[in-house]
Amino acid sequence: MDTSERLDGRALFYIGIALLTWSSAYAAIAYALASFTPGDVAFARLAIGSLCFAVLLLVKRVPLPARRDWPQLALLGVIGLTAYHLCLNYAETRIASGTAAILISLVPAATAAVSAIWVHERLSARTLIGLGIALVGVVMVVLASGKQVKFEPMAALVLLSVLASAIYFVGQKPLFTRSSMIGVTAFTFFAGTLGTLPFGWHLPQALLGAPGSHIAALLWLGIAPSFVGYLAWNAALRRASASQVSSFIYFSPPIAVLIGWVWLGERLTALTLIGGVITVVGVVLANARRRLVPAVPVTHEPCEQN
């Protein structure tokens, strides 16, 4: 990893914003699916996010990336946004939320693997051990929360989402060095929205018959987890390596459990707290930097004259 890429305070702040917004997305998706199809939800979410990015580009006068990068960005948008959200939404109609939470937690490991293969990022044994420990903590948190965990064939869609997300995170990283982060993110959203268009043709009719609360869930998904979440995440990704930033996704299930405890009064068990602590330890270990021991200068004693 380049020494100029490190998790500073600003990167951690951006990651915190992304995780808080993303942690609310799973419940909002499940809520919106009561009135809309998975394709409707994906299209509405990305379309609202794209509108927000279009306004941001105009207000800040940010140029789009160079045309030579458009094919790669379009492909990343279709893979990382279209495929990711469609697969996740369709999976949430069939599998338990606990299953989805555990499988989505494989994103850090997948991102580390894609980084090692694609951009030749060197991963230390400490990083790999930390990722493994954090995953154990996430599984403990999900199981202790009482969420049903049942692996079904539809769970394969979540695994496709995991791979799509990893490719999206790693593929954008080199483009941040020659284009604006906002421009890169916006372009992928435009492409991702077009990719979901064939699956959201019936959205206008569905909006006419949907209650206001379900429409509000779509608005929340488009503005908070999509526009704000991805903007903050890519801002952190610009400052640190993809494997480092993605390791913090392990905090998403514990954050979701804490939100349920504060907001819904859900019970926290000792196993939940232990799992949360293990997750924290794993993420810290994965991101620990080996300190360089400064070389001690060797002083030569002057030779005695005989």
PDB file of C-alpha atoms in Angstrom, residues 38-285:
ATOM      1  CA  PRO A  38     -37.336  -5.506  -6.444  1.00  0.00           C
ATOM      2  CA  GLY A  39     -36.752  -3.909  -9.849  1.00  0.00           C
ATOM      3  CA  ASP A  40     -38.884  -0.893  -8.913  1.00  0.00           C
ATOM      4  CA  VAL A  41     -36.935  -0.375  -5.699  1.00  0.00           C
ATOM      5  CA  ALA A  42     -33.552  -0.641  -7.436  1.00  0.00           C
ATOM      6  CA  PHE A  43     -34.555   1.742 -10.244  1.00  0.00           C
ATOM      7  CA  ALA A  44     -36.167   4.303  -7.913  1.00  0.00           C
ATOM      8  CA  ARG A  45     -33.224   4.235  -5.514  1.00  0.00           C
ATOM      9  CA  LEU A  46     -30.602   4.763  -8.214  1.00  0.00           C
ATOM     10  CA  ALA A  47     -32.717   7.278 -10.142  1.00  0.00           C
ATOM     11  CA  ILE A  48     -33.168   9.461  -7.052  1.00  0.00           C
ATOM     12  CA  GLY A  49     -29.456   9.156  -6.301  1.00  0.00           C
ATOM     13  CA  SER A  50     -28.630  10.126  -9.892  1.00  0.00           C
ATOM     14  CA  LEU A  51     -30.815  13.218  -9.679  1.00  0.00           C
ATOM     15  CA  CYS A  52     -28.990  14.256  -6.513  1.00  0.00           C
ATOM     16  CA  PHE A  53     -25.624  13.739  -8.231  1.00  0.00           C
ATOM     17  CA  ALA A  54     -26.774  15.704 -11.294  1.00  0.00           C
ATOM     18  CA  VAL A  55     -27.688  18.663  -9.093  1.00  0.00           C
ATOM     19  CA  LEU A  56     -24.356  18.390  -7.253  1.00  0.00           C
ATOM     20  CA  LEU A  57     -22.430  18.386 -10.542  1.00  0.00           C
ATOM     21  CA  LEU A  58     -24.256  21.518 -11.695  1.00  0.00           C
ATOM     22  CA  VAL A  59     -23.901  23.391  -8.413  1.00  0.00           C
ATOM     23  CA  LYS A  60     -20.207  22.589  -7.928  1.00  0.00           C
ATOM     24  CA  ARG A  61     -19.495  22.704 -11.685  1.00  0.00           C
ATOM     25  CA  VAL A  62     -17.715  19.369 -11.564  1.00  0.00           C
ATOM     26  CA  PRO A  63     -16.787  18.000 -15.015  1.00  0.00           C
ATOM     27  CA  LEU A  64     -17.491  14.428 -16.004  1.00  0.00           C
ATOM     28  CA  PRO A  65     -14.514  12.054 -16.317  1.00  0.00           C
ATOM     29  CA  ALA A  66     -12.571  11.894 -19.587  1.00  0.00           C
ATOM     30  CA  ARG A  67     -14.351  10.067 -22.398  1.00  0.00           C
ATOM     31  CA  ARG A  68     -11.687   7.369 -22.513  1.00  0.00           C
ATOM     32  CA  ASP A  69     -12.868   6.273 -19.037  1.00  0.00           C
ATOM     33  CA  TRP A  70     -16.587   6.168 -19.875  1.00  0.00           C
ATOM     34  CA  PRO A  71     -16.699   2.489 -20.989  1.00  0.00           C
ATOM     35  CA  GLN A  72     -14.959   1.323 -17.813  1.00  0.00           C
ATOM     36  CA  LEU A  73     -17.145   3.525 -15.608  1.00  0.00           C
ATOM     37  CA  ALA A  74     -20.309   2.365 -17.358  1.00  0.00           C
ATOM     38  CA  LEU A  75     -19.321  -1.261 -16.825  1.00  0.00           C
ATOM     39  CA  LEU A  76     -18.528  -0.585 -13.154  1.00  0.00           C
ATOM     40  CA  GLY A  77     -21.897   1.136 -12.719  1.00  0.00           C
ATOM     41  CA  VAL A  78     -23.795  -1.796 -14.219  1.00  0.00           C
ATOM     42  CA  ILE A  79     -21.849  -4.333 -12.160  1.00  0.00           C
ATOM     43  CA  GLY A  80     -21.534  -2.477  -8.870  1.00  0.00           C
ATOM     44  CA  LEU A  81     -24.908  -0.725  -8.816  1.00  0.00           C
ATOM     45  CA  THR A  82     -27.354  -2.387 -11.226  1.00  0.00           C
ATOM     46  CA  ALA A  83     -26.360  -5.993 -10.537  1.00  0.00           C
ATOM     47  CA  TYR A  84     -25.668  -5.398  -6.834  1.00  0.00           C
ATOM     48  CA  HIS A  85     -29.034  -3.795  -6.022  1.00  0.00           C
ATOM     49  CA  LEU A  86     -31.131  -6.086  -8.211  1.00  0.00           C
ATOM     50  CA  CYS A  87     -29.554  -9.225  -6.741  1.00  0.00           C
ATOM     51  CA  LEU A  88     -29.843  -7.945  -3.176  1.00  0.00           C
ATOM     52  CA  ASN A  89     -33.454  -6.813  -3.572  1.00  0.00           C
ATOM     53  CA  TYR A  90     -34.599 -10.074  -5.165  1.00  0.00           C
ATOM     54  CA  ALA A  91     -32.735 -12.043  -2.495  1.00  0.00           C
ATOM     55  CA  GLU A  92     -34.445 -10.119   0.327  1.00  0.00           C
ATOM     56  CA  THR A  93     -37.824 -11.375  -0.937  1.00  0.00           C
ATOM     57  CA  ARG A  94     -36.797 -14.993  -0.306  1.00  0.00           C
ATOM     58  CA  ILE A  95     -34.065 -15.274   2.312  1.00  0.00           C
ATOM     59  CA  ALA A  96     -33.907 -14.357   5.993  1.00  0.00           C
ATOM     60  CA  SER A  97     -32.401 -11.010   6.955  1.00  0.00           C
ATOM     61  CA  GLY A  98     -29.814 -12.742   9.149  1.00  0.00           C
ATOM     62  CA  THR A  99     -28.608 -14.783   6.198  1.00  0.00           C
ATOM     63  CA  ALA A 100     -28.259 -11.635   4.093  1.00  0.00           C
ATOM     64  CA  ALA A 101     -26.359  -9.854   6.874  1.00  0.00           C
ATOM     65  CA  ILE A 102     -23.803 -12.654   7.205  1.00  0.00           C
ATOM     66  CA  LEU A 103     -23.287 -13.043   3.463  1.00  0.00           C
ATOM     67  CA  ILE A 104     -22.960  -9.303   2.849  1.00  0.00           C
ATOM     68  CA  SER A 105     -20.260  -9.298   5.518  1.00  0.00           C
ATOM     69  CA  LEU A 106     -18.093 -11.221   3.064  1.00  0.00           C
ATOM     70  CA  VAL A 107     -17.579  -7.977   1.097  1.00  0.00           C
ATOM     71  CA  PRO A 108     -14.313  -7.058   2.924  1.00  0.00           C
ATOM     72  CA  ALA A 109     -12.765 -10.455   2.206  1.00  0.00           C
ATOM     73  CA  ALA A 110     -13.924 -10.322  -1.419  1.00  0.00           C
ATOM     74  CA  THR A 111     -12.577  -6.792  -1.809  1.00  0.00           C
ATOM     75  CA  ALA A 112      -9.217  -7.833  -0.383  1.00  0.00           C
ATOM     76  CA  ALA A 113      -9.055 -10.744  -2.832  1.00  0.00           C
ATOM     77  CA  VAL A 114     -10.019  -8.581  -5.830  1.00  0.00           C
ATOM     78  CA  SER A 115      -7.480  -5.932  -4.756  1.00  0.00           C
ATOM     79  CA  ALA A 116      -4.723  -8.522  -4.564  1.00  0.00           C
ATOM     80  CA  ILE A 117      -5.566  -9.890  -8.020  1.00  0.00           C
ATOM     81  CA  TRP A 118      -6.469  -6.671  -9.855  1.00  0.00           C
ATOM     82  CA  VAL A 119      -4.211  -3.968  -8.424  1.00  0.00           C
ATOM     83  CA  HIS A 120      -1.654  -6.290  -6.797  1.00  0.00           C
ATOM     84  CA  GLU A 121      -2.247  -4.913  -3.311  1.00  0.00           C
ATOM     85  CA  ARG A 122      -0.070  -6.728  -0.809  1.00  0.00           C
ATOM     86  CA  LEU A 123      -2.035  -8.122   2.129  1.00  0.00           C
ATOM     87  CA  SER A 124      -0.151  -8.992   5.295  1.00  0.00           C
ATOM     88  CA  ALA A 125      -0.947 -12.008   7.433  1.00  0.00           C
ATOM     89  CA  ARG A 126      -2.101  -9.579  10.126  1.00  0.00           C
ATOM     90  CA  THR A 127      -4.688  -8.118   7.746  1.00  0.00           C
ATOM     91  CA  LEU A 128      -6.030 -11.526   6.745  1.00  0.00           C
ATOM     92  CA  ILE A 129      -6.234 -12.699  10.354  1.00  0.00           C
ATOM     93  CA  GLY A 130      -8.006  -9.485  11.333  1.00  0.00           C
ATOM     94  CA  LEU A 131     -10.588  -9.910   8.562  1.00  0.00           C
ATOM     95  CA  GLY A 132     -11.240 -13.458   9.705  1.00  0.00           C
ATOM     96  CA  ILE A 133     -11.636 -12.462  13.365  1.00  0.00           C
ATOM     97  CA  ALA A 134     -14.025  -9.643  12.443  1.00  0.00           C
ATOM     98  CA  LEU A 135     -16.169 -12.046  10.401  1.00  0.00           C
ATOM     99  CA  VAL A 136     -16.466 -14.350  13.418  1.00  0.00           C
ATOM    100  CA  GLY A 137     -17.640 -11.379  15.478  1.00  0.00           C
ATOM    101  CA  VAL A 138     -20.258 -10.451  12.864  1.00  0.00           C
ATOM    102  CA  VAL A 139     -21.650 -14.003  12.818  1.00  0.00           C
ATOM    103  CA  MET A 140     -21.938 -13.924  16.629  1.00  0.00           C
ATOM    104  CA  VAL A 141     -23.770 -10.586  16.538  1.00  0.00           C
ATOM    105  CA  VAL A 142     -26.250 -11.796  13.897  1.00  0.00           C
ATOM    106  CA  LEU A 143     -26.933 -15.077  15.693  1.00  0.00           C
ATOM    107  CA  ALA A 144     -27.324 -13.359  19.064  1.00  0.00           C
ATOM    108  CA  SER A 145     -29.789 -10.841  17.606  1.00  0.00           C
ATOM    109  CA  GLY A 146     -32.268 -13.652  17.048  1.00  0.00           C
ATOM    110  CA  LYS A 147     -32.416 -13.172  13.287  1.00  0.00           C
ATOM    111  CA  GLN A 148     -33.187 -16.299  11.338  1.00  0.00           C
ATOM    112  CA  VAL A 149     -30.266 -17.740   9.410  1.00  0.00           C
ATOM    113  CA  LYS A 150     -31.165 -20.244   6.719  1.00  0.00           C
ATOM    114  CA  PHE A 151     -29.079 -20.804   3.622  1.00  0.00           C
ATOM    115  CA  GLU A 152     -31.173 -21.313   0.495  1.00  0.00           C
ATOM    116  CA  PRO A 153     -30.434 -21.308  -3.253  1.00  0.00           C
ATOM    117  CA  MET A 154     -31.519 -17.644  -3.461  1.00  0.00           C
ATOM    118  CA  ALA A 155     -28.624 -16.827  -1.130  1.00  0.00           C
ATOM    119  CA  ALA A 156     -26.404 -17.178  -4.205  1.00  0.00           C
ATOM    120  CA  LEU A 157     -27.777 -13.816  -5.355  1.00  0.00           C
ATOM    121  CA  VAL A 158     -26.293 -12.199  -2.257  1.00  0.00           C
ATOM    122  CA  LEU A 159     -22.928 -13.762  -3.090  1.00  0.00           C
ATOM    123  CA  LEU A 160     -23.196 -12.187  -6.561  1.00  0.00           C
ATOM    124  CA  SER A 161     -23.884  -8.867  -4.831  1.00  0.00           C
ATOM    125  CA  VAL A 162     -20.755  -9.353  -2.728  1.00  0.00           C
ATOM    126  CA  LEU A 163     -18.580  -9.941  -5.794  1.00  0.00           C
ATOM    127  CA  ALA A 164     -20.184  -7.041  -7.679  1.00  0.00           C
ATOM    128  CA  SER A 165     -19.556  -4.697  -4.768  1.00  0.00           C
ATOM    129  CA  ALA A 166     -15.903  -5.739  -4.489  1.00  0.00           C
ATOM    130  CA  ILE A 167     -15.321  -5.155  -8.213  1.00  0.00           C
ATOM    131  CA  TYR A 168     -17.004  -1.752  -7.961  1.00  0.00           C
ATOM    132  CA  PHE A 169     -14.881  -0.607  -5.019  1.00  0.00           C
ATOM    133  CA  VAL A 170     -11.570  -1.749  -6.475  1.00  0.00           C
ATOM    134  CA  GLY A 171     -12.302  -0.710 -10.068  1.00  0.00           C
ATOM    135  CA  GLN A 172     -13.031   2.917  -9.179  1.00  0.00           C
ATOM    136  CA  LYS A 173      -9.873   3.422  -7.154  1.00  0.00           C
ATOM    137  CA  PRO A 174      -7.399   4.044 -10.034  1.00  0.00           C
ATOM    138  CA  LEU A 175      -9.821   6.476 -11.686  1.00  0.00           C
ATOM    139  CA  PHE A 176      -9.801   8.813  -8.692  1.00  0.00           C
ATOM    140  CA  THR A 177      -6.216   9.782  -9.515  1.00  0.00           C
ATOM    141  CA  ARG A 178      -7.141  11.382 -12.844  1.00  0.00           C
ATOM    142  CA  SER A 179     -10.788  12.424 -12.381  1.00  0.00           C
ATOM    143  CA  SER A 180     -12.933  14.046  -9.723  1.00  0.00           C
ATOM    144  CA  MET A 181     -14.301  11.609  -7.157  1.00  0.00           C
ATOM    145  CA  ILE A 182     -17.727  13.219  -7.485  1.00  0.00           C
ATOM    146  CA  GLY A 183     -17.625  12.927 -11.270  1.00  0.00           C
ATOM    147  CA  VAL A 184     -16.577   9.272 -11.152  1.00  0.00           C
ATOM    148  CA  THR A 185     -19.294   8.358  -8.640  1.00  0.00           C
ATOM    149  CA  ALA A 186     -21.962  10.312 -10.511  1.00  0.00           C
ATOM    150  CA  PHE A 187     -21.144   8.658 -13.837  1.00  0.00           C
ATOM    151  CA  THR A 188     -21.407   5.174 -12.332  1.00  0.00           C
ATOM    152  CA  PHE A 189     -24.795   6.129 -10.888  1.00  0.00           C
ATOM    153  CA  PHE A 190     -26.025   7.355 -14.273  1.00  0.00           C
ATOM    154  CA  ALA A 191     -24.945   4.065 -15.882  1.00  0.00           C
ATOM    155  CA  GLY A 192     -26.359   1.994 -13.025  1.00  0.00           C
ATOM    156  CA  THR A 193     -29.710   3.752 -13.284  1.00  0.00           C
ATOM    157  CA  LEU A 194     -29.949   3.057 -17.012  1.00  0.00           C
ATOM    158  CA  GLY A 195     -29.159  -0.578 -16.273  1.00  0.00           C
ATOM    159  CA  THR A 196     -32.127  -0.894 -13.911  1.00  0.00           C
ATOM    160  CA  LEU A 197     -34.551   0.918 -16.259  1.00  0.00           C
ATOM    161  CA  PRO A 198     -35.866  -2.302 -17.903  1.00  0.00           C
ATOM    162  CA  PHE A 199     -36.724  -3.644 -14.430  1.00  0.00           C
ATOM    163  CA  GLY A 200     -38.594  -0.526 -13.270  1.00  0.00           C
ATOM    164  CA  TRP A 201     -41.049   0.133 -16.090  1.00  0.00           C
ATOM    165  CA  HIS A 202     -44.046  -0.270 -13.779  1.00  0.00           C
ATOM    166  CA  LEU A 203     -42.806   2.138 -11.125  1.00  0.00           C
ATOM    167  CA  PRO A 204     -45.203   5.009 -12.094  1.00  0.00           C
ATOM    168  CA  GLN A 205     -48.247   2.736 -11.747  1.00  0.00           C
ATOM    169  CA  ALA A 206     -46.922   1.326  -8.473  1.00  0.00           C
ATOM    170  CA  LEU A 207     -46.426   4.844  -7.088  1.00  0.00           C
ATOM    171  CA  LEU A 208     -50.099   5.658  -7.685  1.00  0.00           C
ATOM    172  CA  GLY A 209     -51.255   2.802  -5.467  1.00  0.00           C
ATOM    173  CA  ALA A 210     -48.512   2.871  -2.807  1.00  0.00           C
ATOM    174  CA  PRO A 211     -48.997   4.435   0.644  1.00  0.00           C
ATOM    175  CA  GLY A 212     -47.017   7.539   1.498  1.00  0.00           C
ATOM    176  CA  SER A 213     -44.824   5.676   3.992  1.00  0.00           C
ATOM    177  CA  HIS A 214     -43.586   3.254   1.319  1.00  0.00           C
ATOM    178  CA  ILE A 215     -42.864   6.126  -1.066  1.00  0.00           C
ATOM    179  CA  ALA A 216     -40.949   7.813   1.767  1.00  0.00           C
ATOM    180  CA  ALA A 217     -38.868   4.637   2.100  1.00  0.00           C
ATOM    181  CA  LEU A 218     -37.889   4.945  -1.574  1.00  0.00           C
ATOM    182  CA  LEU A 219     -36.925   8.578  -1.077  1.00  0.00           C
ATOM    183  CA  TRP A 220     -34.822   7.659   1.942  1.00  0.00           C
ATOM    184  CA  LEU A 221     -33.075   4.891   0.000  1.00  0.00           C
ATOM    185  CA  GLY A 222     -32.261   7.245  -2.866  1.00  0.00           C
ATOM    186  CA  ILE A 223     -31.037  10.176  -0.775  1.00  0.00           C
ATOM    187  CA  ALA A 224     -29.392   8.665   2.319  1.00  0.00           C
ATOM    188  CA  PRO A 225     -27.892   5.216   1.591  1.00  0.00           C
ATOM    189  CA  SER A 226     -27.402   5.914  -2.134  1.00  0.00           C
ATOM    190  CA  PHE A 227     -26.411   9.544  -2.632  1.00  0.00           C
ATOM    191  CA  VAL A 228     -24.938  10.368   0.793  1.00  0.00           C
ATOM    192  CA  GLY A 229     -23.661   6.860   1.549  1.00  0.00           C
ATOM    193  CA  TYR A 230     -21.829   6.234  -1.717  1.00  0.00           C
ATOM    194  CA  LEU A 231     -20.465   9.783  -1.838  1.00  0.00           C
ATOM    195  CA  ALA A 232     -19.019   9.429   1.657  1.00  0.00           C
ATOM    196  CA  TRP A 233     -17.709   5.918   0.963  1.00  0.00           C
ATOM    197  CA  ASN A 234     -15.883   6.944  -2.197  1.00  0.00           C
ATOM    198  CA  ALA A 235     -14.463   9.982  -0.415  1.00  0.00           C
ATOM    199  CA  ALA A 236     -12.905   7.563   2.086  1.00  0.00           C
ATOM    200  CA  LEU A 237     -11.863   5.202  -0.719  1.00  0.00           C
ATOM    201  CA  ARG A 238      -9.957   8.043  -2.350  1.00  0.00           C
ATOM    202  CA  ARG A 239      -7.882   8.479   0.819  1.00  0.00           C
ATOM    203  CA  ALA A 240      -7.137   4.823   1.697  1.00  0.00           C
ATOM    204  CA  SER A 241      -6.887   1.407   0.062  1.00  0.00           C
ATOM    205  CA  ALA A 242     -10.016  -0.506  -0.945  1.00  0.00           C
ATOM    206  CA  SER A 243      -9.254  -3.400   1.412  1.00  0.00           C
ATOM    207  CA  GLN A 244      -8.760  -1.058   4.370  1.00  0.00           C
ATOM    208  CA  VAL A 245     -11.953   0.900   3.798  1.00  0.00           C
ATOM    209  CA  SER A 246     -14.078  -2.179   3.048  1.00  0.00           C
ATOM    210  CA  SER A 247     -12.994  -3.854   6.301  1.00  0.00           C
ATOM    211  CA  PHE A 248     -15.258  -1.421   8.138  1.00  0.00           C
ATOM    212  CA  ILE A 249     -18.323  -3.015   6.505  1.00  0.00           C
ATOM    213  CA  TYR A 250     -18.019  -5.555   9.322  1.00  0.00           C
ATOM    214  CA  PHE A 251     -19.422  -2.833  11.578  1.00  0.00           C
ATOM    215  CA  SER A 252     -22.694  -2.665   9.623  1.00  0.00           C
ATOM    216  CA  PRO A 253     -24.542  -5.552  11.370  1.00  0.00           C
ATOM    217  CA  PRO A 254     -23.488  -4.399  14.881  1.00  0.00           C
ATOM    218  CA  ILE A 255     -24.622  -0.862  14.018  1.00  0.00           C
ATOM    219  CA  ALA A 256     -27.955  -2.215  12.769  1.00  0.00           C
ATOM    220  CA  VAL A 257     -28.395  -4.118  16.051  1.00  0.00           C
ATOM    221  CA  LEU A 258     -27.594  -0.967  18.056  1.00  0.00           C
ATOM    222  CA  ILE A 259     -30.130   1.005  16.014  1.00  0.00           C
ATOM    223  CA  GLY A 260     -32.730  -1.639  16.833  1.00  0.00           C
ATOM    224  CA  TRP A 261     -31.834  -1.410  20.524  1.00  0.00           C
ATOM    225  CA  VAL A 262     -32.112   2.397  20.655  1.00  0.00           C
ATOM    226  CA  TRP A 263     -35.018   2.851  18.250  1.00  0.00           C
ATOM    227  CA  LEU A 264     -37.108  -0.298  18.681  1.00  0.00           C
ATOM    228  CA  GLY A 265     -36.106  -1.352  22.175  1.00  0.00           C
ATOM    229  CA  GLU A 266     -34.728  -4.694  20.976  1.00  0.00           C
ATOM    230  CA  ARG A 267     -32.831  -6.666  23.581  1.00  0.00           C
ATOM    231  CA  LEU A 268     -29.047  -6.845  23.657  1.00  0.00           C
ATOM    232  CA  THR A 269     -27.512 -10.064  24.950  1.00  0.00           C
ATOM    233  CA  ALA A 270     -24.044 -10.761  26.317  1.00  0.00           C
ATOM    234  CA  LEU A 271     -23.231 -12.702  23.141  1.00  0.00           C
ATOM    235  CA  THR A 272     -24.139  -9.627  21.085  1.00  0.00           C
ATOM    236  CA  LEU A 273     -21.735  -7.464  23.061  1.00  0.00           C
ATOM    237  CA  ILE A 274     -18.959 -10.071  22.898  1.00  0.00           C
ATOM    238  CA  GLY A 275     -19.449 -10.398  19.151  1.00  0.00           C
ATOM    239  CA  GLY A 276     -19.300  -6.629  18.779  1.00  0.00           C
ATOM    240  CA  VAL A 277     -16.042  -6.461  20.707  1.00  0.00           C
ATOM    241  CA  ILE A 278     -14.548  -9.269  18.591  1.00  0.00           C
ATOM    242  CA  THR A 279     -15.590  -7.406  15.441  1.00  0.00           C
ATOM    243  CA  VAL A 280     -13.875  -4.239  16.649  1.00  0.00           C
ATOM    244  CA  VAL A 281     -10.703  -6.153  17.516  1.00  0.00           C
ATOM    245  CA  GLY A 282     -10.646  -7.796  14.102  1.00  0.00           C
ATOM    246  CA  VAL A 283     -11.100  -4.531  12.192  1.00  0.00           C
ATOM    247  CA  VAL A 284      -8.423  -2.797  14.280  1.00  0.00           C
ATOM    248  CA  LEU A 285      -6.031  -5.690  13.699  1.00  0.00           C
TER     249      LEU A 285
END
